[in-house]
mmCIF file of C-alpha atoms in Angstrom:
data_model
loop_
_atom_site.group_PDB
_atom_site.id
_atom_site.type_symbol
_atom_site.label_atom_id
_atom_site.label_comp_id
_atom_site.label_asym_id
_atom_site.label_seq_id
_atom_site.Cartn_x
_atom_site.Cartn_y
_atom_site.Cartn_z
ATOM 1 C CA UNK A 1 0.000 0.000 0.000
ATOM 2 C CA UNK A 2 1.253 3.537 -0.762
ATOM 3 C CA UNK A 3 1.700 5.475 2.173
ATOM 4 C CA UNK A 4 1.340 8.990 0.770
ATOM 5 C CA UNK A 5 -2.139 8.184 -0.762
ATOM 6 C CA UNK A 6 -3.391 6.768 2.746
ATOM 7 C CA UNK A 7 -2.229 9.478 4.210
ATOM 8 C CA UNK A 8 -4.327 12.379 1.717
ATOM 9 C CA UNK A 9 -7.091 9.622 2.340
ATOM 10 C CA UNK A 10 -7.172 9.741 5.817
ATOM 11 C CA UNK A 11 -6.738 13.176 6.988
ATOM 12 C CA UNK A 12 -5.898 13.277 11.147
ATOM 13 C CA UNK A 13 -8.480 15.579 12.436
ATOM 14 C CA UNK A 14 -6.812 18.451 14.172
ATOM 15 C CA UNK A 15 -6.567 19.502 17.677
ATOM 16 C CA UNK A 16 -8.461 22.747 17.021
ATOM 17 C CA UNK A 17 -11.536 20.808 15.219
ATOM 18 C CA UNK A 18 -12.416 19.196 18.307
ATOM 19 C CA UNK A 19 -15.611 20.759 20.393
ATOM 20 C CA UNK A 20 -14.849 22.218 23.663
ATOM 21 C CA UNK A 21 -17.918 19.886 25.332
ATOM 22 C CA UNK A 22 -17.374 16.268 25.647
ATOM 23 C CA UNK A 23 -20.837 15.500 24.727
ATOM 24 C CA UNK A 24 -20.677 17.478 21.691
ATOM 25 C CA UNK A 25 -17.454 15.598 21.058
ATOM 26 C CA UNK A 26 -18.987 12.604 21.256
ATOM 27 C CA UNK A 27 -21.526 13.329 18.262
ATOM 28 C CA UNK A 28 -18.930 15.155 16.608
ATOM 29 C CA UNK A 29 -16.955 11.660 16.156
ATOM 30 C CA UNK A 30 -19.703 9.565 14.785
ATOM 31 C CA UNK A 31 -18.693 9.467 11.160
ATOM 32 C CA UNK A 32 -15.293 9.973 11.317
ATOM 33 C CA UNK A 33 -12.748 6.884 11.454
ATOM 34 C CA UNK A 34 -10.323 5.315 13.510
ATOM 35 C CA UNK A 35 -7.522 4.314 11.743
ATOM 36 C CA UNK A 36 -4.530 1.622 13.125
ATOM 37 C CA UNK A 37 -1.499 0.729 11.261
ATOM 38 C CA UNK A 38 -0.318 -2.936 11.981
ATOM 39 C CA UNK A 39 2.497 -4.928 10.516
ATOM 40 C CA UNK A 40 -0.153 -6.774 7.907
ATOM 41 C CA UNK A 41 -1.602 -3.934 7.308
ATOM 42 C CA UNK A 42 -4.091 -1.130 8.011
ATOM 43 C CA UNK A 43 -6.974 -1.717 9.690
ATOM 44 C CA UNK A 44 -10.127 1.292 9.596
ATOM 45 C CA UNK A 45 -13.220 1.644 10.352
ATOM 46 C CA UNK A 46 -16.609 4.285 10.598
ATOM 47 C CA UNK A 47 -17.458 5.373 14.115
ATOM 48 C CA UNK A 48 -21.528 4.433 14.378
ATOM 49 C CA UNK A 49 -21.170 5.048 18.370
ATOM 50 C CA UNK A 50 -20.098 6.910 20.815
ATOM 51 C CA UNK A 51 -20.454 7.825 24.855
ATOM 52 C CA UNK A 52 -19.979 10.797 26.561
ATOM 53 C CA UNK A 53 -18.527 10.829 29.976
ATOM 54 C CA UNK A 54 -18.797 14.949 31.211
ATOM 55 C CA UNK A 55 -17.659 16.969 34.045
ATOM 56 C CA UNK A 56 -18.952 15.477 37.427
ATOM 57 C CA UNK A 57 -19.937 11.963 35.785
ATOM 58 C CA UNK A 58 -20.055 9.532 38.256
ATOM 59 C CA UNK A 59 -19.749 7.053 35.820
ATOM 60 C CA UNK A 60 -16.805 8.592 34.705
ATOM 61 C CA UNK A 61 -13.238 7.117 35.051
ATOM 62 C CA UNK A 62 -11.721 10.854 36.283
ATOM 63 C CA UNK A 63 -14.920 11.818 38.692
ATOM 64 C CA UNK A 64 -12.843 10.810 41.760
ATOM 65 C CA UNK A 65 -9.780 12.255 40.046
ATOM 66 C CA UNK A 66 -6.381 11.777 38.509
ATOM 67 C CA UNK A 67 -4.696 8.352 39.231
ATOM 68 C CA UNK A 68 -1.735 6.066 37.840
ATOM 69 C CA UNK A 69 -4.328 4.172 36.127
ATOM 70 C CA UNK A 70 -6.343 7.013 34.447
ATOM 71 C CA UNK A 71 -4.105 9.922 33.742
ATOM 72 C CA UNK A 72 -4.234 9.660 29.736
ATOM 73 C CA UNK A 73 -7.416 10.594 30.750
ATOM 74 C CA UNK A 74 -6.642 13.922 32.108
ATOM 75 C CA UNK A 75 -4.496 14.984 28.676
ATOM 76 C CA UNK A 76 -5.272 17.644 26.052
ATOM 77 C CA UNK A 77 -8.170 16.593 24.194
ATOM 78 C CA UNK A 78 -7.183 14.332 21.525
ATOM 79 C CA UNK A 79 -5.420 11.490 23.173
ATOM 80 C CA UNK A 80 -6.064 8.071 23.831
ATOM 81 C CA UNK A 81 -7.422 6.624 26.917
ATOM 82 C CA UNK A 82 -7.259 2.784 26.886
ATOM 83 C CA UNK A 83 -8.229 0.646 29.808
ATOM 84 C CA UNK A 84 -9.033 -3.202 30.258
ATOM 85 C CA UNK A 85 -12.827 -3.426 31.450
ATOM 86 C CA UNK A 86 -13.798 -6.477 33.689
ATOM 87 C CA UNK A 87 -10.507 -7.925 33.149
ATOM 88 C CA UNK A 88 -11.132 -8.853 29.682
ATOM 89 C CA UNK A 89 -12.058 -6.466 27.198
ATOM 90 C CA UNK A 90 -9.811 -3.237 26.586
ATOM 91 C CA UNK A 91 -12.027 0.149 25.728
ATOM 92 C CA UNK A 92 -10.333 2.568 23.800
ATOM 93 C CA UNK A 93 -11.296 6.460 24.547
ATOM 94 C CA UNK A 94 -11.025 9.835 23.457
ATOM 95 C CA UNK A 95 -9.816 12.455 26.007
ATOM 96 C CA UNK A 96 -11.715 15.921 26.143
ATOM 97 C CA UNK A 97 -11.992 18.924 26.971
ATOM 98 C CA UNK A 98 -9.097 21.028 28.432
ATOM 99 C CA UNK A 99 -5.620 19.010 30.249
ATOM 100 C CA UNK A 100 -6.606 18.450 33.856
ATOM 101 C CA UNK A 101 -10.555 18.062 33.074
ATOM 102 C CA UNK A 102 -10.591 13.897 33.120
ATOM 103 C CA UNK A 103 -13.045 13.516 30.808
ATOM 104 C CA UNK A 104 -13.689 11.362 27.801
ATOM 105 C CA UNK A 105 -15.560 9.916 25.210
ATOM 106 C CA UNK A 106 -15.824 5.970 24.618
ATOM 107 C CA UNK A 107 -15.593 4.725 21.294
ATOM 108 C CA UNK A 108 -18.425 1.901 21.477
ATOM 109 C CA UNK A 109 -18.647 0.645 17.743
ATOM 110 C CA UNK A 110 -17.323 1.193 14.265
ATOM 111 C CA UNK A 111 -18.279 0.086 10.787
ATOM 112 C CA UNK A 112 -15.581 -1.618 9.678
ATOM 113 C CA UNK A 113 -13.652 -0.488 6.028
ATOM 114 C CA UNK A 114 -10.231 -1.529 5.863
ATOM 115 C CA UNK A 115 -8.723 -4.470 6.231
ATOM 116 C CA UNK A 116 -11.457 -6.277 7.267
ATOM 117 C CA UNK A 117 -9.321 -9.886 6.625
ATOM 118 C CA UNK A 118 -7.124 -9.056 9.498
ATOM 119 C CA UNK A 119 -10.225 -7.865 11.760
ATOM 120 C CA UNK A 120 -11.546 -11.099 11.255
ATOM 121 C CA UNK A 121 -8.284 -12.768 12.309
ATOM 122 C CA UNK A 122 -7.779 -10.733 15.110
ATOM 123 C CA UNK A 123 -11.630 -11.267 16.347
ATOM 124 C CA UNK A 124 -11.790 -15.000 15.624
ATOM 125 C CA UNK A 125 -14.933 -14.527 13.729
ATOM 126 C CA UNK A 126 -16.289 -14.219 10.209
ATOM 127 C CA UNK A 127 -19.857 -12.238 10.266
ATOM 128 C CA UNK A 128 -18.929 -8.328 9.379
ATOM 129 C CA UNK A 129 -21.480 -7.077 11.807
ATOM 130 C CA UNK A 130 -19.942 -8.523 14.956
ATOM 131 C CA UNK A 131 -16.073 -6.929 14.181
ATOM 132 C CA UNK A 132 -16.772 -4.108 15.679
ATOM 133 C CA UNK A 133 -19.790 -3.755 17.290
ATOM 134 C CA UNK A 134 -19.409 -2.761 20.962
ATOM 135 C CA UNK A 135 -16.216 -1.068 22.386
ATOM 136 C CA UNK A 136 -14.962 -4.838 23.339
ATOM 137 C CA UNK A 137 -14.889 -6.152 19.636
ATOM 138 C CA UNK A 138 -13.545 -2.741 18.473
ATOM 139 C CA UNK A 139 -10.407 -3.054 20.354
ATOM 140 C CA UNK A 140 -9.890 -6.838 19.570
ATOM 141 C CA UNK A 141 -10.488 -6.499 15.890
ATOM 142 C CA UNK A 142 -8.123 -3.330 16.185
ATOM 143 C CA UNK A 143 -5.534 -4.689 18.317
ATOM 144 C CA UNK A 144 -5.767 -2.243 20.768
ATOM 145 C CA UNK A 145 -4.452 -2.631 24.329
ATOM 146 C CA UNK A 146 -2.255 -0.494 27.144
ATOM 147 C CA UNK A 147 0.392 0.013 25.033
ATOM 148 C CA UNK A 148 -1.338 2.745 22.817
ATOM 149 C CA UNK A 149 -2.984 4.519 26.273
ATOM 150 C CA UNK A 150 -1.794 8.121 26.049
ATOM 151 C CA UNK A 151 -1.147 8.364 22.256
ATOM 152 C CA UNK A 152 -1.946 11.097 20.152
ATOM 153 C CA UNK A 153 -4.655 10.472 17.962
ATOM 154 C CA UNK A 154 -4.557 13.677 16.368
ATOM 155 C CA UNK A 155 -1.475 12.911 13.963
ATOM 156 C CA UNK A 156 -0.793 9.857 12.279
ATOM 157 C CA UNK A 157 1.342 6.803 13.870
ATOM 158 C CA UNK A 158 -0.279 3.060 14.983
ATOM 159 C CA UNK A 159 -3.167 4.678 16.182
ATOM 160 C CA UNK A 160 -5.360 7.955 15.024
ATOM 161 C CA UNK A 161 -8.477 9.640 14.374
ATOM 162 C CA UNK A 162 -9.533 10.991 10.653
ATOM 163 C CA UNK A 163 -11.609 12.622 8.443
ATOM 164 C CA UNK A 164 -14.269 10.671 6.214
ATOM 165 C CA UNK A 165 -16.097 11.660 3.046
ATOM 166 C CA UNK A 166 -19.055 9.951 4.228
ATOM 167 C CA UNK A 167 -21.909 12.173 6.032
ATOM 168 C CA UNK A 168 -22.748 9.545 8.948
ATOM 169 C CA UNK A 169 -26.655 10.978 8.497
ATOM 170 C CA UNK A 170 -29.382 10.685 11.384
ATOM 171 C CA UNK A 171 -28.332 11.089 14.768
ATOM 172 C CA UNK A 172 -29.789 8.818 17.770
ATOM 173 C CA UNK A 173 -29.892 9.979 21.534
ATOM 174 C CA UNK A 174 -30.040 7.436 24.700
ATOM 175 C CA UNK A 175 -28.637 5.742 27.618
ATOM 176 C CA UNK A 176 -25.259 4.614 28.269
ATOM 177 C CA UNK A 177 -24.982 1.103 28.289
ATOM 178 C CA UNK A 178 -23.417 -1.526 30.753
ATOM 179 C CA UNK A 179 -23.233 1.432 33.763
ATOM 180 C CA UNK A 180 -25.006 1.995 37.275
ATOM 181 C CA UNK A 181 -23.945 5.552 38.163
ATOM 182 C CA UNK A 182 -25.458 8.527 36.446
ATOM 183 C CA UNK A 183 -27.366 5.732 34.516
ATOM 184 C CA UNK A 184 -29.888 7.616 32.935
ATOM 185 C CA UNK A 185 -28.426 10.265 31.312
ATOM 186 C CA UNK A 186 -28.843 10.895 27.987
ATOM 187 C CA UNK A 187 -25.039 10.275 26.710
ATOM 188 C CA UNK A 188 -24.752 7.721 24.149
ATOM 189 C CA UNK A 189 -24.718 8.860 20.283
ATOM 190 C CA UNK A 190 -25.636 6.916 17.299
ATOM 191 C CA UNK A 191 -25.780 6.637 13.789
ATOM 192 C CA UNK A 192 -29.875 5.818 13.300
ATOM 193 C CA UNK A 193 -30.123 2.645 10.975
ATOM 194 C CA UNK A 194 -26.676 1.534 11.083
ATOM 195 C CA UNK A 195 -26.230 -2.717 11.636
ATOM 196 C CA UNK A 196 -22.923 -2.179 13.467
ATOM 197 C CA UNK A 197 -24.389 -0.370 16.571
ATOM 198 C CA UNK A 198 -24.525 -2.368 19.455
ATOM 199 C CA UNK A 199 -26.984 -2.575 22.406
ATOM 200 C CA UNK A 200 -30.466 -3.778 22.405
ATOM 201 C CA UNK A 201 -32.683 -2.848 19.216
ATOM 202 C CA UNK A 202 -34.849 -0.748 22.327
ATOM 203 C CA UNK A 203 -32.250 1.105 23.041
ATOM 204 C CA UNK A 204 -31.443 2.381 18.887
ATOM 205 C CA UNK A 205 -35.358 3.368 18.396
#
């Protein structure tokens, strides 16, 4: 693959694009793409979903504050915040807002684009849908783990966040998913209609 025409493809969106607010962040990133460079190959895909967590989230990995553990979350918006859920899955995050803030935006599903073949190797499994659908499968078919916490995603390297022709259309409202604090606010975006967005179909009406 020639790396000067992925790189006009897939513009890094800049620093200064991002919104201020985290939730406004959040629905700014549905349609563009996450893009990860691995030794086989580059691997992309269309954000479909996305959670907010704000200032004074209790849900929120920085609402008690800045530790060891959660520090790429306090960074200038833009960088990665990667963390292994349950013991099992890693998440991959956004961080928002101004340095200090500790807040973030999960990345829960993408539609995959590139180099689907090595998603499906790194996921074990063969049905497009389920690559990427839900922030567990996103970081398996990516190969994302600890190692990339803290990385810019606003300039190219393993791991970044780009521009996409594609207009991701109508935009759904609702709960966050799999939480007990703060449950029912009204932070989870999603692209209406798309098959890669996980969660209940009662909770993508």
């Amino acid at each position: 693959m020639d790396p000067v025409s992925h790189s006009d493809k897939h513009r890094p969106l800049a620093r200064e694009e991002l919104p201020d607010d985290t939730a406004a962040l959040a629905r700014f990133l549905l349609g563009k793409l996450v893009v990860r460079d691995l030794p086989e190959g580059r691997v992309s895909g269309r954000i479909v979903e996305t959670e907010a967590y704000v200032v004074g989230d209790a849900a929120g990995h920085g609402f008690r504050g800045m530790t060891q553990r959660n520090r790429s979350l306090f960074l200038e918006a833009g960088h990665a915040y990667v963390y292994l859920a349950y013991g099992t899955s890693f998440m991959l995050n956004v961080s928002s807002e101004t340095k200090g803030v500790g807040t973030g935006v999960l990345i829960r599903a993408l539609e995959p684009l590139e180099g689907v073949a090595i998603m499906r190797l790194n996921r074990g499994v063969e049905r497009l849908r389920d690559l990427a659908r839900g922030p567990g499968r996103l970081a398996a078919a990516l190969r994302i783990d600890r190692s990339l916490d803290g990385i810019d995603l606003c300039r190219e390297g393993p791991l970044w966040l780009a521009h996409d022709e594609c207009e991701p259309g109508a935009i759904g409202q609702g709960i966050r998913i799999g939480i007990s604090k703060d449950a029912d606010r009204l932070l989870r975006f999603y692209v209406r209609e798309s098959p890669f967005v996980s969660g209940p179909a009662s909770l993508n009406r």
